[in-house]
Short mmCIF file of C-alpha atoms and ligand atoms in Angstrom, two decimals:
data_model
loop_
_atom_site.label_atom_id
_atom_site.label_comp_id
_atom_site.label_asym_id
_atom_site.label_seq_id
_atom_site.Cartn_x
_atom_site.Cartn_y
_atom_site.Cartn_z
CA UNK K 1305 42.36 -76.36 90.51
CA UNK K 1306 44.99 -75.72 88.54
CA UNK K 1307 43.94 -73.97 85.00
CA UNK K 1308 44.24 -75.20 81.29
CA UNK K 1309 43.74 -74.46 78.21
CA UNK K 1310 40.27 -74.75 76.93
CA UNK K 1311 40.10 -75.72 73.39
CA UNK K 1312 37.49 -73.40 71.98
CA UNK K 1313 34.43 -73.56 69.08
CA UNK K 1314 32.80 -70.00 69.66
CA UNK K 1315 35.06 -67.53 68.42
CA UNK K 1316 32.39 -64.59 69.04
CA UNK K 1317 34.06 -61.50 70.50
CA UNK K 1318 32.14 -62.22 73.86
CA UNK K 1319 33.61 -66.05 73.93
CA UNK K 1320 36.92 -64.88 73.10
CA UNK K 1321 36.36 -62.31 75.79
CA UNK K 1322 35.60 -64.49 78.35
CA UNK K 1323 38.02 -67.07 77.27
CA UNK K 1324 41.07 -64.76 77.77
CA UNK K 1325 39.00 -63.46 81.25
CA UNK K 1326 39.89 -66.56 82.59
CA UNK K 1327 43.28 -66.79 81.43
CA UNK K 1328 43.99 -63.72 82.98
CA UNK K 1329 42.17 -64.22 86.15
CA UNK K 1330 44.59 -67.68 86.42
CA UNK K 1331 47.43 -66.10 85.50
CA UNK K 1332 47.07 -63.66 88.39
CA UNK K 1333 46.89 -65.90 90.88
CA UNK K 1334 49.41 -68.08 90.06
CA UNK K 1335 52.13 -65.09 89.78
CA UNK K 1336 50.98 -64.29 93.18
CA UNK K 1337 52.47 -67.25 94.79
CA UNK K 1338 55.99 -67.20 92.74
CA UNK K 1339 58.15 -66.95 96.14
CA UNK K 1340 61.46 -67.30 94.98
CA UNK K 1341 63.75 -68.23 92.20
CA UNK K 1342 62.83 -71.81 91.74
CA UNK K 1343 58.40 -71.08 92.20
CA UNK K 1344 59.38 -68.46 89.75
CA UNK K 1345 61.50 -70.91 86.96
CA UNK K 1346 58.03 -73.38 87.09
CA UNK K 1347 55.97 -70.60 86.55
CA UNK K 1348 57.98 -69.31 83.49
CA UNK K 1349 58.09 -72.34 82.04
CA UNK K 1350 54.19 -73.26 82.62
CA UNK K 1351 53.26 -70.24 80.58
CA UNK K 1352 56.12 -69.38 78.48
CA UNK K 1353 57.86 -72.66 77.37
CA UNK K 1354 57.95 -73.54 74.02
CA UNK K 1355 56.63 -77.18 74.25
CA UNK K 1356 53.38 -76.96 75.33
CA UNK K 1357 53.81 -73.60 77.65
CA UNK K 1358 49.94 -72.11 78.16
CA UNK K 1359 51.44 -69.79 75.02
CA UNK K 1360 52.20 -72.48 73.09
CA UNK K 1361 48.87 -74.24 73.62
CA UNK K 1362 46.72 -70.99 73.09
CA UNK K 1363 48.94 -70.68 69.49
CA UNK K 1364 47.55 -74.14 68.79
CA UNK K 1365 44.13 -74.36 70.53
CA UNK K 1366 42.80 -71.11 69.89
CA UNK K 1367 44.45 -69.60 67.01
CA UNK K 1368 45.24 -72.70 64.66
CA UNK K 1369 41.89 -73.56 64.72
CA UNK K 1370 40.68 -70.74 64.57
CA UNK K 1371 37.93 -70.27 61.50
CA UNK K 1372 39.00 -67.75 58.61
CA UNK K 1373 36.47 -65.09 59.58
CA UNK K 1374 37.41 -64.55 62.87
CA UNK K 1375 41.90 -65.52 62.63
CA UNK K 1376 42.12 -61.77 62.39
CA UNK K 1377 40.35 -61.11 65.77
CA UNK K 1378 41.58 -64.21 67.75
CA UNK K 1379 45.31 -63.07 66.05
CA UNK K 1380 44.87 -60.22 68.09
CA UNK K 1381 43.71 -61.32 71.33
CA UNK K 1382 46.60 -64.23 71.10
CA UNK K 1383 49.15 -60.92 70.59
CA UNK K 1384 47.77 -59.26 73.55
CA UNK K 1385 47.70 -62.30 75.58
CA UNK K 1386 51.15 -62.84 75.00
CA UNK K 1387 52.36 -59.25 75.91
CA UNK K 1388 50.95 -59.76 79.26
CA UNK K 1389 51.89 -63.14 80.35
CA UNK K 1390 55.30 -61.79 79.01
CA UNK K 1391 55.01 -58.76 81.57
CA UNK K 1392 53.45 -60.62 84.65
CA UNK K 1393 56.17 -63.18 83.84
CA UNK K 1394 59.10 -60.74 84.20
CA UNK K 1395 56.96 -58.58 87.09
CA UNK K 1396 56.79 -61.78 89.65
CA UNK K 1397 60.75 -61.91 89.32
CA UNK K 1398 60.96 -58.36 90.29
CA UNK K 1399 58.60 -58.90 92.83
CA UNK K 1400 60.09 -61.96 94.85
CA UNK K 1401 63.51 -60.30 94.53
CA UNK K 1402 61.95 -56.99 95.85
CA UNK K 1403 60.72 -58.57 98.52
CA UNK K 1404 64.15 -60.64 99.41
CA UNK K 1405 66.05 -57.39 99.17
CA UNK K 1406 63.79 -55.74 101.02
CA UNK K 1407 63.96 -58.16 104.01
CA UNK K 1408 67.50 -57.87 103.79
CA UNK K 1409 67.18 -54.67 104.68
CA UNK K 1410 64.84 -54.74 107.41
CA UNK K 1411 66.86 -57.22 108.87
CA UNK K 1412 70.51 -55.87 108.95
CA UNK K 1413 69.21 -52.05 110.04
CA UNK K 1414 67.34 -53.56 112.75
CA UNK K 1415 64.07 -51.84 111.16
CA UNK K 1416 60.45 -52.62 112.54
CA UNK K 1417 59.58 -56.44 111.45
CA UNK K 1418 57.98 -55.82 107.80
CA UNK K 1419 54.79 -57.32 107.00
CA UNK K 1420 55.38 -58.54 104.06
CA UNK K 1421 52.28 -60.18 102.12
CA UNK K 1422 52.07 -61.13 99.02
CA UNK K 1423 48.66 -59.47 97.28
CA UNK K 1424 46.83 -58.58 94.09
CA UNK K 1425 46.29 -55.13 95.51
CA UNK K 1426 48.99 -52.57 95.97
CA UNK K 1427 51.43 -52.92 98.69
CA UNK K 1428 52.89 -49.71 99.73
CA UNK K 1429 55.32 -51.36 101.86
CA UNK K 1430 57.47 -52.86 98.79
CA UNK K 1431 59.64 -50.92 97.11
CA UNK K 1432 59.40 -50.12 93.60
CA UNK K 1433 60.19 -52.22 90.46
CA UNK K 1434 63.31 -51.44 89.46
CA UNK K 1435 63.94 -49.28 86.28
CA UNK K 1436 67.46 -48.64 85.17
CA UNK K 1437 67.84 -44.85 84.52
CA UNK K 1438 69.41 -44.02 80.95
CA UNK K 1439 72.49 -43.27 79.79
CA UNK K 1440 73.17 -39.96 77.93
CA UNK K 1441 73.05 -40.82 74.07
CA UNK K 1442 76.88 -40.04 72.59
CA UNK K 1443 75.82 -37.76 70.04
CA UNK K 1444 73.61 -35.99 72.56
CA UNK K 1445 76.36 -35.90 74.79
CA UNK K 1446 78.80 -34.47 72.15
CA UNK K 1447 76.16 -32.08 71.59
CA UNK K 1448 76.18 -30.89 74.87
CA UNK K 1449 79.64 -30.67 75.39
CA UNK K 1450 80.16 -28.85 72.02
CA UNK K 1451 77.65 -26.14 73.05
CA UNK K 1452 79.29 -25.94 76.74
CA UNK K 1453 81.74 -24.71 75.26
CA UNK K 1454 80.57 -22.30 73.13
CA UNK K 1455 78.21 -20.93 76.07
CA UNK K 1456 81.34 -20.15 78.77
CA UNK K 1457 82.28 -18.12 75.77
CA UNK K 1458 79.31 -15.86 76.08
CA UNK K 1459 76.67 -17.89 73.28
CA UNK K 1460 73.56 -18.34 73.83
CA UNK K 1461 71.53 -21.40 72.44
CA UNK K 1462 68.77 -20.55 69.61
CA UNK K 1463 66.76 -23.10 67.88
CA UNK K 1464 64.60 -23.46 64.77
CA UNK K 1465 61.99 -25.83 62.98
CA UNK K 1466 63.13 -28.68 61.54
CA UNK K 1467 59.96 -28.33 58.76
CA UNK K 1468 61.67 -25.31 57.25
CA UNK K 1469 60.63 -23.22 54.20
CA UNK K 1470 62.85 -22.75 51.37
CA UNK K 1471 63.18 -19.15 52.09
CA UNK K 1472 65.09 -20.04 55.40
CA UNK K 1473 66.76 -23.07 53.83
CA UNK K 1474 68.30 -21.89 50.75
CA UNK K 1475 66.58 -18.18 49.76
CA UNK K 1476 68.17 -16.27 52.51
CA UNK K 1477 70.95 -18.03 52.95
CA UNK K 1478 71.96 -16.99 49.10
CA UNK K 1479 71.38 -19.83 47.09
CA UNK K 1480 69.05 -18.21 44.69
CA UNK K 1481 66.26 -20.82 42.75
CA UNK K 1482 68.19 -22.95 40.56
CA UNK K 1483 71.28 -22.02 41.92
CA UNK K 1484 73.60 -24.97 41.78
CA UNK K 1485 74.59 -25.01 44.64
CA UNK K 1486 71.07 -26.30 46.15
CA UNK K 1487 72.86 -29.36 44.94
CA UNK K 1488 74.98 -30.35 47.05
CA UNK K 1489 72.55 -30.47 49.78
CA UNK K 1490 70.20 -33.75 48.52
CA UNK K 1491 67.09 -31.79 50.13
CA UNK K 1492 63.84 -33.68 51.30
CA UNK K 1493 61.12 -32.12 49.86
CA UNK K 1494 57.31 -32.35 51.32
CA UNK K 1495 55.29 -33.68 48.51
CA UNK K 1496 52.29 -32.02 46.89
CA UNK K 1497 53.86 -28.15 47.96
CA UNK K 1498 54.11 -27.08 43.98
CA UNK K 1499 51.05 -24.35 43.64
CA UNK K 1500 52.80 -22.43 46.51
CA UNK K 1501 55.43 -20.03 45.73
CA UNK K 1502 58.71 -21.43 45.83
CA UNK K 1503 59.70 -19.03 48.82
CA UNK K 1504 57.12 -21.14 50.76
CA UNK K 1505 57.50 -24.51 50.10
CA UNK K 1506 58.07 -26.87 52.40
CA UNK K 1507 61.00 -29.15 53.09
CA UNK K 1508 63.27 -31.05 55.56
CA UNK K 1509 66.12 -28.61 56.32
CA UNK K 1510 69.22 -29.99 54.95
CA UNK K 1511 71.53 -27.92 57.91
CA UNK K 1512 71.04 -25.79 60.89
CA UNK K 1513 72.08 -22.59 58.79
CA UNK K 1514 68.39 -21.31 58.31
CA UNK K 1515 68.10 -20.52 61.80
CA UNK K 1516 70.68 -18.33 61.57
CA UNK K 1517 68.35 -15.75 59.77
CA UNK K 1518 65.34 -16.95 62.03
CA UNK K 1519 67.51 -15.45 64.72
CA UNK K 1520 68.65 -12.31 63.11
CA UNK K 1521 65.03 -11.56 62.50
CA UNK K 1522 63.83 -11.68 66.00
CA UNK K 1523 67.37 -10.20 67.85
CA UNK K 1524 69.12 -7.35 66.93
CA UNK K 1525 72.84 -7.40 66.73
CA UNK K 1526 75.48 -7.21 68.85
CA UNK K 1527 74.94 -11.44 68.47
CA UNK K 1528 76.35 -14.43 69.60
CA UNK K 1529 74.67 -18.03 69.17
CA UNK K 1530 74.93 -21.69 68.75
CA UNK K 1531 72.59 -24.25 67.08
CA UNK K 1532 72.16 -27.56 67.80
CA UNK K 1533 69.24 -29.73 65.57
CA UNK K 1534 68.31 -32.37 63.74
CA UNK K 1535 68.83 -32.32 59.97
CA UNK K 1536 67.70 -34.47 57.01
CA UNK K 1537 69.41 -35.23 53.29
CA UNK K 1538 68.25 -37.88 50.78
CA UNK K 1539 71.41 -40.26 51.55
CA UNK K 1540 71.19 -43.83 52.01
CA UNK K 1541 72.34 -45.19 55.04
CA UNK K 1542 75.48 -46.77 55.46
CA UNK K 1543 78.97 -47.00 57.53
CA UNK K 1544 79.17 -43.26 57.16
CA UNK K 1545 75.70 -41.85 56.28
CA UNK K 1546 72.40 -41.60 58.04
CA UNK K 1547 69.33 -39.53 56.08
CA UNK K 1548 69.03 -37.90 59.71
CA UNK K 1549 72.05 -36.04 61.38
CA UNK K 1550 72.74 -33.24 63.93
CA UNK K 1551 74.46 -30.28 63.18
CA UNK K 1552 75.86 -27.05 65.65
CA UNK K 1553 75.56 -24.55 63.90
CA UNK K 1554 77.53 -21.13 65.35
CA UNK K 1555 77.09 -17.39 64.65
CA UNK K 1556 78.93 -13.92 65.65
CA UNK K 1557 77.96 -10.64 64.80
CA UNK K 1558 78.91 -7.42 66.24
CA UNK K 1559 80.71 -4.35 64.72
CA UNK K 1560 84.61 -4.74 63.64
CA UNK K 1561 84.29 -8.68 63.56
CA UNK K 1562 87.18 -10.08 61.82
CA UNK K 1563 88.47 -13.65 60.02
CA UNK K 1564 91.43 -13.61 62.90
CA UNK K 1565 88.05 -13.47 65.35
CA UNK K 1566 86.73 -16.58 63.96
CA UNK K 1567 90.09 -18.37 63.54
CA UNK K 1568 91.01 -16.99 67.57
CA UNK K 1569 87.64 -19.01 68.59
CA UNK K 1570 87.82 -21.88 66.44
CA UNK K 1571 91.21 -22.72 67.48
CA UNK K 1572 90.17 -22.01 71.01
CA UNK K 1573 86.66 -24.19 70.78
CA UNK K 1574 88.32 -26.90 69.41
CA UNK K 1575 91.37 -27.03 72.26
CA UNK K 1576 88.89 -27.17 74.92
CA UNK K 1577 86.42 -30.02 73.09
CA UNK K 1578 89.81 -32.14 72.50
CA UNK K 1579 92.39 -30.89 74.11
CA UNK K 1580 94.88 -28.57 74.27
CA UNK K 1581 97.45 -30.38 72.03
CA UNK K 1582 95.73 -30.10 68.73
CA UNK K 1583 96.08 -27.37 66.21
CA UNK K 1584 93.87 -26.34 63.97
CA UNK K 1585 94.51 -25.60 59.96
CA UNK K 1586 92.21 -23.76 57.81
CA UNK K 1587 91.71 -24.34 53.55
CA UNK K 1588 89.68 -22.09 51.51
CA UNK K 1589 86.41 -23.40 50.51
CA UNK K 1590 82.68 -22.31 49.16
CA UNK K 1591 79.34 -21.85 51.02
CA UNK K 1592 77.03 -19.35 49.77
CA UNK K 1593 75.95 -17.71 52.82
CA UNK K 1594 79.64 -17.16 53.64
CA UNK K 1595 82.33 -14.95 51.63
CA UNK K 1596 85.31 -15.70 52.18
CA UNK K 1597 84.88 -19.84 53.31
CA UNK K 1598 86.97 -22.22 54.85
CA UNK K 1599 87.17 -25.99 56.31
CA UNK K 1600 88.82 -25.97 59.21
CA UNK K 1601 90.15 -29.09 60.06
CA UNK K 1602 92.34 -30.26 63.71
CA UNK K 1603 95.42 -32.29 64.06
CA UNK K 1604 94.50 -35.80 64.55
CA UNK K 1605 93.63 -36.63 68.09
CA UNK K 1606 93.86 -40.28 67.37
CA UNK K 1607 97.33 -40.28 66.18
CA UNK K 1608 98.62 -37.12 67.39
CA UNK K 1609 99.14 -35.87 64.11
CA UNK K 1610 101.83 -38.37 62.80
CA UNK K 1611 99.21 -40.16 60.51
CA UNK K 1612 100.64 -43.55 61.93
CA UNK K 1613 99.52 -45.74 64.83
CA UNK K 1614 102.82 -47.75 65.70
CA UNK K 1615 103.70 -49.36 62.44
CA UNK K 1616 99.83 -49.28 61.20
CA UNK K 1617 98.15 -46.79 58.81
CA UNK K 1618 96.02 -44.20 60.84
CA UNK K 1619 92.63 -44.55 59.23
CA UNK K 1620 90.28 -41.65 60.94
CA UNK K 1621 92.79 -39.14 59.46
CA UNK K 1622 93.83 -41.10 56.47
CA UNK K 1623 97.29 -40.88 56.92
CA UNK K 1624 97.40 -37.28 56.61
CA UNK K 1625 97.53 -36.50 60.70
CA UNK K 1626 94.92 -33.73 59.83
CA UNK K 1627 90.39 -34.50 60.94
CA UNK K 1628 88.05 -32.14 58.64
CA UNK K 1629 86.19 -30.79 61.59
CA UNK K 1630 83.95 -27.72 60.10
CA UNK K 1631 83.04 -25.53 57.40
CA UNK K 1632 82.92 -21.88 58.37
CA UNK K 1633 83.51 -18.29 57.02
CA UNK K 1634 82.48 -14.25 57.25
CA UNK K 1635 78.92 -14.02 56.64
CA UNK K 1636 78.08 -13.32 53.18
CA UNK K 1637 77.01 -9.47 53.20
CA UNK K 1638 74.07 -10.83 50.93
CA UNK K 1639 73.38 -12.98 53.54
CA UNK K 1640 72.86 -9.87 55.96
CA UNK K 1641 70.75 -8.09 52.99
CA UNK K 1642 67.61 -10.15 54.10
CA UNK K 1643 67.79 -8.45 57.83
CA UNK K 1644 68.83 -5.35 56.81
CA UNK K 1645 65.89 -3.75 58.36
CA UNK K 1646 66.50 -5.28 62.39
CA UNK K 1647 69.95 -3.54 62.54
CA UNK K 1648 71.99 -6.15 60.24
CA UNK K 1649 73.25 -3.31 57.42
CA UNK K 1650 76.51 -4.88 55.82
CA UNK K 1651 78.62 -1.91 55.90
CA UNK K 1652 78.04 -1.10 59.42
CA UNK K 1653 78.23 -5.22 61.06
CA UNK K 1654 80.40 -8.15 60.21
CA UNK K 1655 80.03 -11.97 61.22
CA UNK K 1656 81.05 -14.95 61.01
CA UNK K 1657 79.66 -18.76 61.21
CA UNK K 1658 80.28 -21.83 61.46
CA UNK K 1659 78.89 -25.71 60.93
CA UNK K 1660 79.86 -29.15 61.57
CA UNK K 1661 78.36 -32.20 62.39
CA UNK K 1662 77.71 -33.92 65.78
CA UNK K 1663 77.45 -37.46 65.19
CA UNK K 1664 80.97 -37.27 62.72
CA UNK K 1665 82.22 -35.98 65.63
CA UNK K 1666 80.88 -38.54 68.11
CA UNK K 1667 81.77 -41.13 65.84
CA UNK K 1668 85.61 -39.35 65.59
CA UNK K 1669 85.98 -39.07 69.40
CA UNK K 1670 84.28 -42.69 70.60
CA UNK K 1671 86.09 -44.60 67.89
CA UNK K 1672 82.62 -46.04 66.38
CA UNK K 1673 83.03 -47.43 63.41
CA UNK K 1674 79.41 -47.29 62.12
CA UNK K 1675 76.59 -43.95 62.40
CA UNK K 1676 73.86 -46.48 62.21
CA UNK K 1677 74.82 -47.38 65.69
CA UNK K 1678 73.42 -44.45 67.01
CA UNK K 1679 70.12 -44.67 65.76
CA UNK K 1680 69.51 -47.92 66.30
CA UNK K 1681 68.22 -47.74 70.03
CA UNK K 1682 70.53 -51.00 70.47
CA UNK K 1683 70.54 -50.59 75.03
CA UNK K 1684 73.86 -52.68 74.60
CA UNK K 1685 75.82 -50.33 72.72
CA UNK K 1686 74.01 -47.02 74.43
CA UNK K 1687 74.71 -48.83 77.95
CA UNK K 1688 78.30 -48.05 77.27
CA UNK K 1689 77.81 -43.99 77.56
CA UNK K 1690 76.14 -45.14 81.21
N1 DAH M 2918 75.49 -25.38 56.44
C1 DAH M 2918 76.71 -26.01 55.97
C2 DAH M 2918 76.39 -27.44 55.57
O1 DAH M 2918 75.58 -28.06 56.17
C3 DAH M 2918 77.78 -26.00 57.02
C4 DAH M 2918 78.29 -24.61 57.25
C5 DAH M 2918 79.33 -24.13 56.54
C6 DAH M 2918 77.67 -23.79 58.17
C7 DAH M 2918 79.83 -22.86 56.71
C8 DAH M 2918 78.13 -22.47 58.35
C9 DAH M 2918 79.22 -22.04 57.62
O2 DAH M 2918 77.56 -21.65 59.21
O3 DAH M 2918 79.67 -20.80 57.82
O4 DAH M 2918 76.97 -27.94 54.64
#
């Protein structure tokens, strides 16, 4: 006999227990015997219509009425009802197609007749339900490219906490306390951190430039790295902004290295991530850690450099035909001070470093117009890296 709704008057645990027992028990059975597209459509719609659907009618028999002491409870056995009549809903039309597509099979091999039965228990004969397999996320992807090519160059990969103290953050990296420059970076502080030393407190790092002396301190030079992470600032979302980010973060030291051996990689880096069209200009900037500092910044690869697309403005580059790509410099010899003691003395090695971030860059080479994008988990924009 076919099964409906009871209306209900005990809400105790153990009614509503058995209650949704015997939904479940019903709704089993009648997924069972969806066969094919059209035993599947009256199914759907017997649970999961919106007029009067076995949903609908639990919403109205059981929860509606429900007395004020026990909503919360029944609220939450209507929720988890739901979820599963959802799930067996969607399973039976994975099941009758698996079972169509695997008779297809059978049949145009020529395999051995399949018994094909349809059962509660577990069939080992059917294949599995089918799960699409992910895409790589773009700014992952970037990511990985970025690093690729950093790594046929000889770099290895280091990484560091995200949870960083302000020693790494800032300390080391030569923005003394109260140094303005601490700034420019928006930092997310842990709360409650104020009877430790400053040195120790806690915070969100604000780039991947701490792990640069996390590195130092465990390796000894001749070095060569690259590091990817996550980063946090105190900015409010928008077009352009995201209070989470990823950096690469890039480091060289060795005896004798020279500003013509960053510019010589740079320029190089930056051909093989784009292309080997673009050029690459450098303007003198300011970091702390790094003495003397530059942006770098690469010919447009959107317009080729002309600033115009046909008769329209170019608006990645501004008009300009030139992409701020980096910031970058020779490490600081203060900055080299702080790991003296693992072979890092400033008058016998030289460095230099570099940042820039992944997702500008993902969002500069896939034409997205909006960061949040990425971090929305939205499968029909992320379907399109597939
Ligand atoms: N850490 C800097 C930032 O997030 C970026 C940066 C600039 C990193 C210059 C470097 C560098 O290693 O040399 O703003």
């Amino acid at each position: 006999m076919a099964y409906t709704v009871p209306t209900l008057t005990d809400y105790s645990t153990a009614a509503l227990e058995r209650a949704s027992a015997e939904l479940f028990s019903a709704l089993g059975e009648e997924a069972s015997a969806v066969k094919n597209e059209a035993d599947w459509k009256v199914f759907r719609d017997r649970w999961m219509a919106r007029k009067n659907g076995v949903l609908t009618q639990i919403n109205d028999l059981w929860l509606k009425t429900a007395p004020k002491e026990a909503k919360r409870e029944t609220g939450a056995r209507v929720n988890e009802i739901k979820g599963k009549v959802e799930a067996r809903v969607m399973l039976a039309k994975d099941h009758y197609e698996n079972v169509a597509a695997l008779r297809n099979v059978a049949k145009t091999r020529g395999l051995y007749p399949v018994d094909i039965r349809p059962s509660d228990s577990v069939d080992i004969s059917l294949p599995g339900i089918r799960r699409p397999i992910g895409a790589e996320h773009p700014v992952v992807k970037t990511t990985n490219e970025i690093v690729r090519v950093f790594q046929k160059l000889g770099y290895s990969v280091a990484e560091g906490p995200v949870v960083e103290t302000d020693y790494y953050n800032f300390e080391s990296l030569n923005f003394p306390p109260n140094h303005p420059a601490r700034d420019t970076q928006d930092t997310l502080f842990i709360a409650g951190q104020q009877a430790k030393a400053q040195r120790e407190r806690l915070l969100l790092r604000t780039h991947t430039s701490p792990v640069q002396i996390r590195t130092m301190e465990k390796m000894r030079p001749p070095l060569r790295i690259v590091i990817p992470g996550t980063v946090h600032r105190n900015d409010p979302p928008d077009a352009s902004h995201s209070p989470m980010f990823h950096q690469i973060e890039g480091l060289a030291v060795d005896t004798n290295i020279t500003f013509g051996d960053l510019k010589g990689t740079l320029d190089h880096a930056m051909k093989e991530f784009f292309g080997s069209s673009v050029k690459t200009s450098f303007r003198p900037s300011f970091f702390p850690f790094t003495e003397p500092s530059a942006e770098m910044y690469v010919s447009c690869f959107i317009c080729g450099g002309s600033g115009r697309r046909g008769s329209d403005p170019c608006r990645p580059c501004k008009q300009t035909g030139w992409i701020e790509i980096l910031g970058c410099g020779m490490v600081d010899p203060n900055v080299f001070e702080f790991v003296k003691d693992n072979g890092y003395d400033p008058r016998k090695v030289s460095g230099f470093a570099f940042g820039m971030g992944a997702d500008r860059i993902a969002l500069l080479k896939y034409g997205v117009d909006d960061i949040q994008l990425f971090f929305q988990g939205d499968v029909r924009f992320l379907r399109q890296w597939a």
